[in-house]
Short mmCIF file of N, CA and C in Angstrom, two decimals:
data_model
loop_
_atom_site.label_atom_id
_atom_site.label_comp_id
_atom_site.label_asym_id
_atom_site.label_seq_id
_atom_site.Cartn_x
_atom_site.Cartn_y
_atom_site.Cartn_z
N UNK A 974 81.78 48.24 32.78
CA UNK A 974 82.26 49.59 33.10
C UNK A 974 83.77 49.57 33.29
N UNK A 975 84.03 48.27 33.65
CA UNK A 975 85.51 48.33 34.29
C UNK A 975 86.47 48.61 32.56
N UNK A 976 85.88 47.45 31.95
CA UNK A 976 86.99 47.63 30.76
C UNK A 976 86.63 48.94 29.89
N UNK A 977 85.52 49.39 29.93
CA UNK A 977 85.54 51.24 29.30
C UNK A 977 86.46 51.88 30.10
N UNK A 978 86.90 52.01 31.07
CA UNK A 978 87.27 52.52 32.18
C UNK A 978 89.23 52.31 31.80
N UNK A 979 89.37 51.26 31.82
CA UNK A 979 90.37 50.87 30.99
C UNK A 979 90.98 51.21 29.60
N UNK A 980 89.92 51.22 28.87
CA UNK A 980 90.41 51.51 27.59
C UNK A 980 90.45 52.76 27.47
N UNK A 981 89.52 53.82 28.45
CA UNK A 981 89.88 55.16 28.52
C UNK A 981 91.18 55.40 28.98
N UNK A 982 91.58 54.66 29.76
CA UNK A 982 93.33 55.21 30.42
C UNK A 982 94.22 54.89 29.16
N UNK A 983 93.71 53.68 28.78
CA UNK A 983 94.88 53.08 27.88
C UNK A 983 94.96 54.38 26.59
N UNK A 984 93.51 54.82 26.21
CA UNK A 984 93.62 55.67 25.23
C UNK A 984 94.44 57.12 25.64
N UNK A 985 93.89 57.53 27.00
CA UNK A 985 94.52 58.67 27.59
C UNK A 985 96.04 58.50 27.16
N UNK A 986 96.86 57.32 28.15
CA UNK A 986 97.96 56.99 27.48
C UNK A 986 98.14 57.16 26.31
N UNK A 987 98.52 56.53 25.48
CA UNK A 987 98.68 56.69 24.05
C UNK A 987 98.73 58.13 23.41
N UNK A 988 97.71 58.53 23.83
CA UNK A 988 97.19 59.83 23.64
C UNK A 988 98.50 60.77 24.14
N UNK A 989 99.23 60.83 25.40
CA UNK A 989 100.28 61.57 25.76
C UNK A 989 101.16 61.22 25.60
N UNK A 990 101.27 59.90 25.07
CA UNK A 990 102.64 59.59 24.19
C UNK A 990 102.63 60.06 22.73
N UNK A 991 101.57 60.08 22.43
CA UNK A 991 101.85 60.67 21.10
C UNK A 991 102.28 62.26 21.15
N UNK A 992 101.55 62.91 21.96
CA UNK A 992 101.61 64.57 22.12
C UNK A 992 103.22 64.63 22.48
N UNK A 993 104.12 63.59 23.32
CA UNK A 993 105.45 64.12 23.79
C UNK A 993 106.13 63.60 22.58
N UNK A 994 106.28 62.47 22.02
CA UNK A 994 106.85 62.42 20.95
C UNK A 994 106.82 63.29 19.99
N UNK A 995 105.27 64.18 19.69
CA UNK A 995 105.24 65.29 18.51
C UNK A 995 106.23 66.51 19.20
N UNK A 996 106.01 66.57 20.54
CA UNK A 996 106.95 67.89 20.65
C UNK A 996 108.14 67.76 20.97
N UNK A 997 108.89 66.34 20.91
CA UNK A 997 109.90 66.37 20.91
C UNK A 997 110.22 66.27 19.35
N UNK A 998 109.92 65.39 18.40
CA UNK A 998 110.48 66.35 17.28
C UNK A 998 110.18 67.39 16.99
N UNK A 999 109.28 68.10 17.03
CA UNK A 999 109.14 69.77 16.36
C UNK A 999 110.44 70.36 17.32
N UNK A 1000 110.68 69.78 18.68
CA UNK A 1000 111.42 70.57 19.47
C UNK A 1000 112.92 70.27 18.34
N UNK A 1001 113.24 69.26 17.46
CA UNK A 1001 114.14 68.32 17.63
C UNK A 1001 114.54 69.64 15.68
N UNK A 1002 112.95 69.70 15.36
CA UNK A 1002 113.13 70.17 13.73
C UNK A 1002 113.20 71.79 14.14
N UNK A 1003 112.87 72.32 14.84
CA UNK A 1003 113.53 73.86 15.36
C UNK A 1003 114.46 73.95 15.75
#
């Protein structure tokens, strides 16, 4: 449970790094 538990954060992460990087370029291409 522990490492599902883990790989959910790690994915969460990733996951909101990708979303701020997309809106910083769209912010970057507007």
């Amino acid at each position: 449970k522990l490492k599902l538990i883990k790989r959910r954060a790690y994915g969460f992460r990733n996951f909101r790094n990708f979303w701020v990087r997309s809106m910083l370029s769209w912010h970057l291409v507007c």
